[in-house]
Structure formats: C-alpha cells, structure tokens
PDB file of N, CA, C and O in Angstrom:
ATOM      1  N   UNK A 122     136.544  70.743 109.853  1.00  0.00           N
ATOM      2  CA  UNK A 122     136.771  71.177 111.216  1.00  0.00           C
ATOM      3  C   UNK A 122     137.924  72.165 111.219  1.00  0.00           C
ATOM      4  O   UNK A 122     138.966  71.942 110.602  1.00  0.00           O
ATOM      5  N   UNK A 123     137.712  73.244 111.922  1.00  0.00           N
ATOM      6  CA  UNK A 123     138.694  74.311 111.879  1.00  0.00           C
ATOM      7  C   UNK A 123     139.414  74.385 113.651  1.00  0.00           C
ATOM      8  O   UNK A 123     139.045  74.786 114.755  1.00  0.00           O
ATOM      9  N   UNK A 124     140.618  73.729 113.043  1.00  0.00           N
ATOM     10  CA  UNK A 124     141.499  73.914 114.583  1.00  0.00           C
ATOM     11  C   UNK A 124     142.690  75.105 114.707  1.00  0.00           C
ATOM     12  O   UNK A 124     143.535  75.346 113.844  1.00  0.00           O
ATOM     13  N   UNK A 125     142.551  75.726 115.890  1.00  0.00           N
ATOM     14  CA  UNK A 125     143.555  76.063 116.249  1.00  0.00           C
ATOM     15  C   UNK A 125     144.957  75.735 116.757  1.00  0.00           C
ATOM     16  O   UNK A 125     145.019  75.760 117.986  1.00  0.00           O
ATOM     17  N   UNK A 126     146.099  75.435 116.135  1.00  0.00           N
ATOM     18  CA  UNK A 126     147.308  74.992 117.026  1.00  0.00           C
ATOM     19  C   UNK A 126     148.276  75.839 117.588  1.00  0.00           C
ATOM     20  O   UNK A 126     148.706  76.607 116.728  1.00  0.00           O
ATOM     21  N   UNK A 127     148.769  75.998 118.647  1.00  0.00           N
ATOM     22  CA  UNK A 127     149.750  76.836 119.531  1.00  0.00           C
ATOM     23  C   UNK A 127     150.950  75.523 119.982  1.00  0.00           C
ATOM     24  O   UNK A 127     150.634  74.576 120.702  1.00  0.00           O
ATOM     25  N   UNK A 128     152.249  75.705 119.432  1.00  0.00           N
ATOM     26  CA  UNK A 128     153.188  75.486 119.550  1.00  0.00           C
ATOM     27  C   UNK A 128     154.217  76.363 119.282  1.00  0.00           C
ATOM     28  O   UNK A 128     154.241  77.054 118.264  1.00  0.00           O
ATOM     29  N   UNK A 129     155.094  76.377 120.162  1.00  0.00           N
ATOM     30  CA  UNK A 129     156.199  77.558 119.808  1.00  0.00           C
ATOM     31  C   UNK A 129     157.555  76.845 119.071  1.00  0.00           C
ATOM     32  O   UNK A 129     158.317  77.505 118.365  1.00  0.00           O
ATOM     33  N   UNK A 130     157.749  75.332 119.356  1.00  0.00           N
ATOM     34  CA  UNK A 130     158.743  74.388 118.524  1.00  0.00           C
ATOM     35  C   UNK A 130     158.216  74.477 117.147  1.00  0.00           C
ATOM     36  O   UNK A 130     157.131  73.928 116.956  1.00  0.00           O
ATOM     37  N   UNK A 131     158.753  75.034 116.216  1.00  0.00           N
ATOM     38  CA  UNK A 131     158.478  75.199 114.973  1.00  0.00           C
ATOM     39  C   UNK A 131     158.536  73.367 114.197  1.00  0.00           C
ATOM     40  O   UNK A 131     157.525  72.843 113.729  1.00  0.00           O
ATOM     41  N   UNK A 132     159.879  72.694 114.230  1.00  0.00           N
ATOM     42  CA  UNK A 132     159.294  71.450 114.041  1.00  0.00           C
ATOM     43  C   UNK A 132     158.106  71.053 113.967  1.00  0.00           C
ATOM     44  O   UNK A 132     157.406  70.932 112.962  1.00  0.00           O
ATOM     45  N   UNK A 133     157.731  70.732 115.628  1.00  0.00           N
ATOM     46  CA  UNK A 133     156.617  69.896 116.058  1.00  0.00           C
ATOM     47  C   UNK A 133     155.541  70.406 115.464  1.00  0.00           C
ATOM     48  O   UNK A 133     154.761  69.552 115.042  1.00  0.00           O
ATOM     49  N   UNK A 134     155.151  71.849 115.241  1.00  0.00           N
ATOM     50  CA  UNK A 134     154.212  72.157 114.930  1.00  0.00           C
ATOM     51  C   UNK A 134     153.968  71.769 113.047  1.00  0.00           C
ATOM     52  O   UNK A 134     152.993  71.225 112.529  1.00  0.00           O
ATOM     53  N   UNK A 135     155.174  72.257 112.407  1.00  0.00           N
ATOM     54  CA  UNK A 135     154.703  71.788 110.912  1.00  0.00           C
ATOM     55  C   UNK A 135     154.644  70.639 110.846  1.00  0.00           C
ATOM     56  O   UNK A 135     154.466  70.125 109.742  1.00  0.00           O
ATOM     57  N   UNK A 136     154.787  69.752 112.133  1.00  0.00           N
ATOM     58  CA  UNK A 136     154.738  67.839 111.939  1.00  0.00           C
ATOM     59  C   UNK A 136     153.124  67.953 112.200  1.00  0.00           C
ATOM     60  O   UNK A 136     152.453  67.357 111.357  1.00  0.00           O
ATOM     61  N   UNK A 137     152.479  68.545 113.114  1.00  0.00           N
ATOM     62  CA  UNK A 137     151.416  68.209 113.957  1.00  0.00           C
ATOM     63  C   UNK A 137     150.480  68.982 112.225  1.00  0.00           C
ATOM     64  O   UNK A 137     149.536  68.435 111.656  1.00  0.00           O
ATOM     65  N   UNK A 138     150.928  69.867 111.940  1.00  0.00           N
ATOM     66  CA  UNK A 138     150.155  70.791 111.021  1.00  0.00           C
ATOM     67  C   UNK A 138     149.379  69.555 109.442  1.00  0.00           C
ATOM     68  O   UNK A 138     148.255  69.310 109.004  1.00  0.00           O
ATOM     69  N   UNK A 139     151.131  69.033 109.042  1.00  0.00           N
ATOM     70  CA  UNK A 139     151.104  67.766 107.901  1.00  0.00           C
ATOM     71  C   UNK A 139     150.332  67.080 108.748  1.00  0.00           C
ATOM     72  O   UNK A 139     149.258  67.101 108.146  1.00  0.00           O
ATOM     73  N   UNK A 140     150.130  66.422 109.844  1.00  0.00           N
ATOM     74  CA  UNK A 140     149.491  65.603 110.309  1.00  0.00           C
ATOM     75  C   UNK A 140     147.755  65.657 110.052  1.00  0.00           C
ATOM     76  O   UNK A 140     146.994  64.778 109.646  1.00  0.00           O
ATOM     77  N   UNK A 141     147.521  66.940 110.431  1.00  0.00           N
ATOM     78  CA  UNK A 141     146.183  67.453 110.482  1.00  0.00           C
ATOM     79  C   UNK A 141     145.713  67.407 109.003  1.00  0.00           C
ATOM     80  O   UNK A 141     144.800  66.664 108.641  1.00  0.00           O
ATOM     81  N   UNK A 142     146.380  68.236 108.171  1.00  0.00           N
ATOM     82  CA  UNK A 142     145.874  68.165 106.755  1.00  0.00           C
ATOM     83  C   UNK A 142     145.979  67.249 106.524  1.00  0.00           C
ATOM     84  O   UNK A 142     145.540  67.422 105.387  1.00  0.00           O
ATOM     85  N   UNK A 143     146.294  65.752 106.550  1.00  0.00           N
ATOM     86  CA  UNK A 143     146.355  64.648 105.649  1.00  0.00           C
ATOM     87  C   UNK A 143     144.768  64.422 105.948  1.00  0.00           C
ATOM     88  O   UNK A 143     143.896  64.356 105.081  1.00  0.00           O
ATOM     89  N   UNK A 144     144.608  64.334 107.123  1.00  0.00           N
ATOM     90  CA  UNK A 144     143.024  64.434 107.509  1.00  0.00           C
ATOM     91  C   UNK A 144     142.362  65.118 107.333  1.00  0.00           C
ATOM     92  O   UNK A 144     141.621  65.244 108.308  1.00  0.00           O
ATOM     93  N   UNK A 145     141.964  66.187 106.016  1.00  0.00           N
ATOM     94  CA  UNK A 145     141.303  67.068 105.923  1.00  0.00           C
ATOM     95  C   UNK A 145     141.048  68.187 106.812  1.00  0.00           C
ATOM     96  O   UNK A 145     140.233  68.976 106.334  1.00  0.00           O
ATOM     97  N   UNK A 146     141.587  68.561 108.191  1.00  0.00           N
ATOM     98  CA  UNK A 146     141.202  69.430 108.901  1.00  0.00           C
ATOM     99  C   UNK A 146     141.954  71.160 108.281  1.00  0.00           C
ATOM    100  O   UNK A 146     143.079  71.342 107.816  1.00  0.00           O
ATOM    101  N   UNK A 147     141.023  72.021 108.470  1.00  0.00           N
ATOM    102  CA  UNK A 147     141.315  73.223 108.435  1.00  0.00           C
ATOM    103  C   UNK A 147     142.419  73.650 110.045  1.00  0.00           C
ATOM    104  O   UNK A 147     142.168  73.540 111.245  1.00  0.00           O
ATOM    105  N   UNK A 148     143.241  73.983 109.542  1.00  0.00           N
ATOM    106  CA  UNK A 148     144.491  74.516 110.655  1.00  0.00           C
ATOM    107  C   UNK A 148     145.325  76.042 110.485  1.00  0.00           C
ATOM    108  O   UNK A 148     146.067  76.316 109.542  1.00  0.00           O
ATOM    109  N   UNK A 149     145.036  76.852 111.525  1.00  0.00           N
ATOM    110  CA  UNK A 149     145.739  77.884 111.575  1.00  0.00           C
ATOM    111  C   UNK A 149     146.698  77.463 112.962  1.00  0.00           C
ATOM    112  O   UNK A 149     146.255  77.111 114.055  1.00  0.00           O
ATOM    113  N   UNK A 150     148.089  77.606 112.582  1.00  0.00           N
ATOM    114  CA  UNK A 150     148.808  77.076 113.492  1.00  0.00           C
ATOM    115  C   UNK A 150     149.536  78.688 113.836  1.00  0.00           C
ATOM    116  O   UNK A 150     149.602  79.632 113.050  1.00  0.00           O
ATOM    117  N   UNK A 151     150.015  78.634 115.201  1.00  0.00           N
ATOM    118  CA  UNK A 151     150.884  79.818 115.818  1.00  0.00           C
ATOM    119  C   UNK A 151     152.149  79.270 116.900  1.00  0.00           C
ATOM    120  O   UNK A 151     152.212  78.254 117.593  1.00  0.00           O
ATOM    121  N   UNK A 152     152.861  80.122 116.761  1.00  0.00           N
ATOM    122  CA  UNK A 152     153.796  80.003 117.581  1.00  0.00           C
ATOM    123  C   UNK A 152     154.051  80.517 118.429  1.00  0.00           C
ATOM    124  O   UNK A 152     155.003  80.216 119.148  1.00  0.00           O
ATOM    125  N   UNK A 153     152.972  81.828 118.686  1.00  0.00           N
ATOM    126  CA  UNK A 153     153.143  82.931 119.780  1.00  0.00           C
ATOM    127  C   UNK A 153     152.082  83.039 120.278  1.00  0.00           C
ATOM    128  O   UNK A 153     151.142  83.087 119.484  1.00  0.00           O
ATOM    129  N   UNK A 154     151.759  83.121 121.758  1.00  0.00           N
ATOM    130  CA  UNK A 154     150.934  82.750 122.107  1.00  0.00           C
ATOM    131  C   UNK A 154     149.794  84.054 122.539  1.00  0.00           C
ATOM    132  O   UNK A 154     148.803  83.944 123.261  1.00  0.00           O
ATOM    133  N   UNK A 155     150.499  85.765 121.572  1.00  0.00           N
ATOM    134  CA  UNK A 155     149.935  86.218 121.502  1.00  0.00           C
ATOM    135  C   UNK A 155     149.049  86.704 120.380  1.00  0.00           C
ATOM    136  O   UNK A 155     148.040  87.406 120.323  1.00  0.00           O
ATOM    137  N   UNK A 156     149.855  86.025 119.454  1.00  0.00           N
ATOM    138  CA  UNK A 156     148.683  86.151 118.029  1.00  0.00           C
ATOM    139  C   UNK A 156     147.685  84.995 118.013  1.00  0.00           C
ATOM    140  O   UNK A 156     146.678  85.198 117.334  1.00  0.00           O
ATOM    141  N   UNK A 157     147.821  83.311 118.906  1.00  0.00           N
ATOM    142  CA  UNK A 157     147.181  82.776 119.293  1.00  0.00           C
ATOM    143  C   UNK A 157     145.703  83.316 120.024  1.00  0.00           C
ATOM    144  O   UNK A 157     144.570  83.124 119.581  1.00  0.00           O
ATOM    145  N   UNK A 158     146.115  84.103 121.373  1.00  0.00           N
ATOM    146  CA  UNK A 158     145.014  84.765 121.912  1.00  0.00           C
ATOM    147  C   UNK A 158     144.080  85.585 121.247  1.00  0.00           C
ATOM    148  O   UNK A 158     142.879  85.588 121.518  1.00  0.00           O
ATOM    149  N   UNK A 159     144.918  86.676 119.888  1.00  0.00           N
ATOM    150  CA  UNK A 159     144.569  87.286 119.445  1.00  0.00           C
ATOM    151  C   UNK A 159     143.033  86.340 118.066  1.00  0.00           C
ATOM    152  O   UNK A 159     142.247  86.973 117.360  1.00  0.00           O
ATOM    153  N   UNK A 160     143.105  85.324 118.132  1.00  0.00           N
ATOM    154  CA  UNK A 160     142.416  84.808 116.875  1.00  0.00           C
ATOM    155  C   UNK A 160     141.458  83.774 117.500  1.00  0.00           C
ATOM    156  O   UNK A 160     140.945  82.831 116.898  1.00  0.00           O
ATOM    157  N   UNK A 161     141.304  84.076 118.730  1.00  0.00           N
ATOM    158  CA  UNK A 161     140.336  82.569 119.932  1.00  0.00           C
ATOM    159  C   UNK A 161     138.938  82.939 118.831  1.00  0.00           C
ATOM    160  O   UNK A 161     138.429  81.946 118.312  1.00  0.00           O
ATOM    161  N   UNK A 162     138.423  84.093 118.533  1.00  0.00           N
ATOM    162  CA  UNK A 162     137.350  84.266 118.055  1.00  0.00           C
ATOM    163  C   UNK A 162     136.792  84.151 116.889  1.00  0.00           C
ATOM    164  O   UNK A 162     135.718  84.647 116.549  1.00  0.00           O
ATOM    165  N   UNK A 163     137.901  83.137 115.901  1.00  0.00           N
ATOM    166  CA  UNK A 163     137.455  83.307 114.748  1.00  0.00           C
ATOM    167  C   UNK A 163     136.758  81.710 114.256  1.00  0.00           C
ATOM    168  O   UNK A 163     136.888  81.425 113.066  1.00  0.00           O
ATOM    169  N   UNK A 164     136.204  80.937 114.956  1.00  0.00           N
ATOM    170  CA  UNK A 164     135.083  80.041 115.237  1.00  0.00           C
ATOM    171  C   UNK A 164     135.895  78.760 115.034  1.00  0.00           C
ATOM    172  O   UNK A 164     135.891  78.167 113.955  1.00  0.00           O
ATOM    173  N   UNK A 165     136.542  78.378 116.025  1.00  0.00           N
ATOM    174  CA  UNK A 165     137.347  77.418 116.004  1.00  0.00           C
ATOM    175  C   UNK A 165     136.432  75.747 116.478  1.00  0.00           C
ATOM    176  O   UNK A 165     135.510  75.700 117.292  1.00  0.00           O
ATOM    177  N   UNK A 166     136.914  74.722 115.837  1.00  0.00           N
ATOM    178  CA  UNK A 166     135.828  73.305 116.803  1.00  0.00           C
ATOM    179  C   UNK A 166     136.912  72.259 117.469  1.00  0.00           C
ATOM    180  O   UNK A 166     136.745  71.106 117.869  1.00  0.00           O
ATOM    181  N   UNK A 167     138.342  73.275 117.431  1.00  0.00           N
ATOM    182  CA  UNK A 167     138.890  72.592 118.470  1.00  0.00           C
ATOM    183  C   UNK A 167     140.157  73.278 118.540  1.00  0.00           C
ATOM    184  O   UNK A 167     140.594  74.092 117.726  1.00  0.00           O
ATOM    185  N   UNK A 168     140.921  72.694 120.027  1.00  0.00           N
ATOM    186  CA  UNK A 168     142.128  74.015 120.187  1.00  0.00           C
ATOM    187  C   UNK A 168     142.768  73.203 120.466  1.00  0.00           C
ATOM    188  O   UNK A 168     142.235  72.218 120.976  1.00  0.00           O
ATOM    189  N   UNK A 169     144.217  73.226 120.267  1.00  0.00           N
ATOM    190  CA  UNK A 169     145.633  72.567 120.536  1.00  0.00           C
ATOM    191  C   UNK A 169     146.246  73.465 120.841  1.00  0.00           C
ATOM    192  O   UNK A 169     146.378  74.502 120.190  1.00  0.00           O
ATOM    193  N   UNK A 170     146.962  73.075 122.419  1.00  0.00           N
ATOM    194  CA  UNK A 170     147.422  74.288 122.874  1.00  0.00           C
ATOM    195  C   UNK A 170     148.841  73.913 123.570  1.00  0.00           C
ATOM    196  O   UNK A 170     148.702  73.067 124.454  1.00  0.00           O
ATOM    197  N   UNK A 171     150.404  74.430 123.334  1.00  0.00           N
ATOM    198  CA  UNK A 171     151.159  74.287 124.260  1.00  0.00           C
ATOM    199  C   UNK A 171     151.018  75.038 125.810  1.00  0.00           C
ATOM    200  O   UNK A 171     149.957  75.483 126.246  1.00  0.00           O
ATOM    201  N   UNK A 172     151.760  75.057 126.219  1.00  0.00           N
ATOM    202  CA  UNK A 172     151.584  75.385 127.838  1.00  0.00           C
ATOM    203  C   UNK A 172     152.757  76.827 127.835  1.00  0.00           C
ATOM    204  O   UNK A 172     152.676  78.045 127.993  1.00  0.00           O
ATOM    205  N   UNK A 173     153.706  75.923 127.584  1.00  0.00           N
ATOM    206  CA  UNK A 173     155.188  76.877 127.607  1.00  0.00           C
ATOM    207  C   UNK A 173     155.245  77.844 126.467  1.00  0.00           C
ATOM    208  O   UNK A 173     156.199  77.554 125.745  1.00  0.00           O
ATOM    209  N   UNK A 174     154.503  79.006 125.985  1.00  0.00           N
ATOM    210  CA  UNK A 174     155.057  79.599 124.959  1.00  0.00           C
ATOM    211  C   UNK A 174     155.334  81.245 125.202  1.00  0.00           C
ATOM    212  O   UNK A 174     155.258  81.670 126.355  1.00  0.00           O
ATOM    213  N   UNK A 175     155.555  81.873 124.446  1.00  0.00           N
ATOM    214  CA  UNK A 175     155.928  83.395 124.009  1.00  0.00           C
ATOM    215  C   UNK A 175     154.743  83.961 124.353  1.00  0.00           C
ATOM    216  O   UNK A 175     153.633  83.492 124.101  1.00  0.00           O
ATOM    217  N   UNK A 176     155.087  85.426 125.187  1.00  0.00           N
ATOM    218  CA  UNK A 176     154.213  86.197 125.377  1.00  0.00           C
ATOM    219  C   UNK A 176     153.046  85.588 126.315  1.00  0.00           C
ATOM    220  O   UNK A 176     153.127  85.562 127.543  1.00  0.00           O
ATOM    221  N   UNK A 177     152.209  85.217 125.744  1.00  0.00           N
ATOM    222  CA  UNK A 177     150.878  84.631 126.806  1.00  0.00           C
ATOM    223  C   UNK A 177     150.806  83.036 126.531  1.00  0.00           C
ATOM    224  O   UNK A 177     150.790  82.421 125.465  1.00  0.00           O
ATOM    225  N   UNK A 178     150.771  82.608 127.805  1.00  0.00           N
ATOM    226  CA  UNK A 178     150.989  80.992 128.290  1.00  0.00           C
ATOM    227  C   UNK A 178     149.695  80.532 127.728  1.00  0.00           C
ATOM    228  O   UNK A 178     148.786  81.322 127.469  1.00  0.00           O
ATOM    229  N   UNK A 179     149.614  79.225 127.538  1.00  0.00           N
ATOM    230  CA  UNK A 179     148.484  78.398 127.148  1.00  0.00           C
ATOM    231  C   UNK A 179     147.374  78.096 128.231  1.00  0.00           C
ATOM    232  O   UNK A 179     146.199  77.780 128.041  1.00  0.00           O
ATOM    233  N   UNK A 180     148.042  78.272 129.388  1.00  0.00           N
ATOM    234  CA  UNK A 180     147.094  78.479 130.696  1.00  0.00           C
ATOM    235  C   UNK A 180     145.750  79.632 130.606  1.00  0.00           C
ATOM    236  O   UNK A 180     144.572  79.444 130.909  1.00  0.00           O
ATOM    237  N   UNK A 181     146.493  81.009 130.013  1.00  0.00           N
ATOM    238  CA  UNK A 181     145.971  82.149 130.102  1.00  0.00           C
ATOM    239  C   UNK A 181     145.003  82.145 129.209  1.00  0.00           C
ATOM    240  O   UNK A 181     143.901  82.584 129.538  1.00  0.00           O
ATOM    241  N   UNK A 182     145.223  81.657 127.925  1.00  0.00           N
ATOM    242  CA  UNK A 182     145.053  81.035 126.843  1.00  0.00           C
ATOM    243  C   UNK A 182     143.584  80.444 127.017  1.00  0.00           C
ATOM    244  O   UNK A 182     142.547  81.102 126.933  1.00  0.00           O
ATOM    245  N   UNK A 183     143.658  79.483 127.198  1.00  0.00           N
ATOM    246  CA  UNK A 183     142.853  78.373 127.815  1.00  0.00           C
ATOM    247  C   UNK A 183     141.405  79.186 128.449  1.00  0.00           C
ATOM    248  O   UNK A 183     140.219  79.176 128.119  1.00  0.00           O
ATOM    249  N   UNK A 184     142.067  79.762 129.347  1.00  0.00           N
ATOM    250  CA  UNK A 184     140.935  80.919 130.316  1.00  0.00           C
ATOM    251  C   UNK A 184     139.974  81.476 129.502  1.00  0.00           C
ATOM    252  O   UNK A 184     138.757  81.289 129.511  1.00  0.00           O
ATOM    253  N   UNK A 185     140.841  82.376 128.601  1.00  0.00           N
ATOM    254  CA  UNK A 185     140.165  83.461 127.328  1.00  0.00           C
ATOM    255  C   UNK A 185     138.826  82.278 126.470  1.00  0.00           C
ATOM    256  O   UNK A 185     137.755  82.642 125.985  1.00  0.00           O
ATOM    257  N   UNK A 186     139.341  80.969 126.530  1.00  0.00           N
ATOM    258  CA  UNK A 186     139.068  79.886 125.341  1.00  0.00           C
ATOM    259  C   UNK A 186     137.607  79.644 125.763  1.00  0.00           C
ATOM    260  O   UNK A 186     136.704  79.438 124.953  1.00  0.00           O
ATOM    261  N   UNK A 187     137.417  79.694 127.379  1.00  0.00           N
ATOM    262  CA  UNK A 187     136.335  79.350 128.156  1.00  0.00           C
ATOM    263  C   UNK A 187     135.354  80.300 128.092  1.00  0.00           C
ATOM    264  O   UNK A 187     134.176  80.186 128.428  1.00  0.00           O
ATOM    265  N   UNK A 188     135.971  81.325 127.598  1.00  0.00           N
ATOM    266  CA  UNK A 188     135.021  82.257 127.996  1.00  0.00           C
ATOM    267  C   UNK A 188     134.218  82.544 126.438  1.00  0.00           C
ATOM    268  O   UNK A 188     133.305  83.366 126.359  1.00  0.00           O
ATOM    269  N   UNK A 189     134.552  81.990 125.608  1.00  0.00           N
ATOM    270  CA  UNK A 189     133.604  82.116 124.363  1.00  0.00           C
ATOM    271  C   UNK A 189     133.050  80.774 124.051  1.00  0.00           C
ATOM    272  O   UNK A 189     131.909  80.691 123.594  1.00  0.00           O
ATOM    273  N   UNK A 190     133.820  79.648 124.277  1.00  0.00           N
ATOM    274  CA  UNK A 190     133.418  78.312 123.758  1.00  0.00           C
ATOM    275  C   UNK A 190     133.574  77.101 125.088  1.00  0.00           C
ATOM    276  O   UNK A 190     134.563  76.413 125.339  1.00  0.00           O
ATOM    277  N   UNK A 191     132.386  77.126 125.729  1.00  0.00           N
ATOM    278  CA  UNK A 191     132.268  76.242 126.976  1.00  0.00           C
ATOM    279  C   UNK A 191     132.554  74.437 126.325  1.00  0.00           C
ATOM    280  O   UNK A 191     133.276  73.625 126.905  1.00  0.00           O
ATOM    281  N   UNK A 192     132.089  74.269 125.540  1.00  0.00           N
ATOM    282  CA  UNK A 192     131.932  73.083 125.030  1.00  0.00           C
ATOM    283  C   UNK A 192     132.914  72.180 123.883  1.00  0.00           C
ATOM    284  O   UNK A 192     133.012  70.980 123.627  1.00  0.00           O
ATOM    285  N   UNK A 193     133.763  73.795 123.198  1.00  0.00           N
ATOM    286  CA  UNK A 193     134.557  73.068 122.446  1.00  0.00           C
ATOM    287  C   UNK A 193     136.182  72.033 122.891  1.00  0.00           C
ATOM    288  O   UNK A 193     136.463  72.420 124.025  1.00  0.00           O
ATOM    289  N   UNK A 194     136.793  71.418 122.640  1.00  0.00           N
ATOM    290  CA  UNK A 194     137.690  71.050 123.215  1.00  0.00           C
ATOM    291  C   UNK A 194     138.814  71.543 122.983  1.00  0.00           C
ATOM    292  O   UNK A 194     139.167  72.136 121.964  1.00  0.00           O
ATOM    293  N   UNK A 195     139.645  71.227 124.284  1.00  0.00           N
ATOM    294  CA  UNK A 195     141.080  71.823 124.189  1.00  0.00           C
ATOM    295  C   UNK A 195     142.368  70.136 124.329  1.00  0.00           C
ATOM    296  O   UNK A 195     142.256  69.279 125.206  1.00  0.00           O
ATOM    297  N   UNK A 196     143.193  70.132 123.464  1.00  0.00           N
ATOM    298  CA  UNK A 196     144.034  69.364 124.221  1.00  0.00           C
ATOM    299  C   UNK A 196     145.341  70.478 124.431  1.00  0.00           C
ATOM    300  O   UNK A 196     145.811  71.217 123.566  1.00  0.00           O
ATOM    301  N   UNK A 197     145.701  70.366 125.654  1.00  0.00           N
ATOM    302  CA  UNK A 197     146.931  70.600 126.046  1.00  0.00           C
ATOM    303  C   UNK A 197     148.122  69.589 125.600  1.00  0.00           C
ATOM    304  O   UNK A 197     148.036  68.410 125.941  1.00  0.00           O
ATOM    305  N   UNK A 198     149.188  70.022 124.871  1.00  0.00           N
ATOM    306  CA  UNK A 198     150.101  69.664 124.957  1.00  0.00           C
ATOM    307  C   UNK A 198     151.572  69.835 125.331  1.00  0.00           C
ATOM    308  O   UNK A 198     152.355  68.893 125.205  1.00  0.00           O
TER     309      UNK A 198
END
C-alpha cells in the first residue's frame, strides 16, 4: 500500500513514517504542503494529512484529493 503523509512537525512525521514501515507500507512523507499537492497523482491507497501546514493547508489539499480519488481514504490529523 502506497501512502501519502503530510506533516510539517518533522518529529511526528519520522515517528508516524518508522511506524508505517514496520508494517510494510510504502510511504512518501512531506512536510510542505506544497510538494504534498504537487504528488496527489502519483497513485496513492491512502492519505495522511495535517491540517496546519506550509504553503497549502490540508483542507485545500483534501479538495484536490477528491477530485482524482473519490473512494480512497484520508485521515486528517
């Protein structure tokens, strides 16, 4: 499974990142939420998304997310 993560806390994110790989998941993680936007299209089966970040919000984010993948999931965090 190939997830996307958007966190701009660098911590949390290499915690959430180790987390994911122990479980085998494929993870491209970002911290900006415009190289985030920039990569919605590269066939993701699930999105992790902060709210509060750099450049473009996870809200906006989110929008773009709908508009290619109705069905995949998002958690907001």
């Amino acid at each position: 499974m190939k997830i996307l993560l958007l966190e701009d806390n660098e911590k949390l994110n290499k915690s959430i990142q180790k987390r994911l790989a122990l479980k085998n998941y494929n993870i491209d993680a970002f911290i900006d939420g415009q190289e985030a936007y920039d990569a919605i299209t590269n066939g993701y089966s699930c999105f992790i998304l902060d709210i509060n970040v750099p450049n473009i919000d996870g809200i906006k984010i989110l929008k773009k997310i709908r508009e290619y993948y109705r069905e995949v999931p998002v958690l907001i965090i």
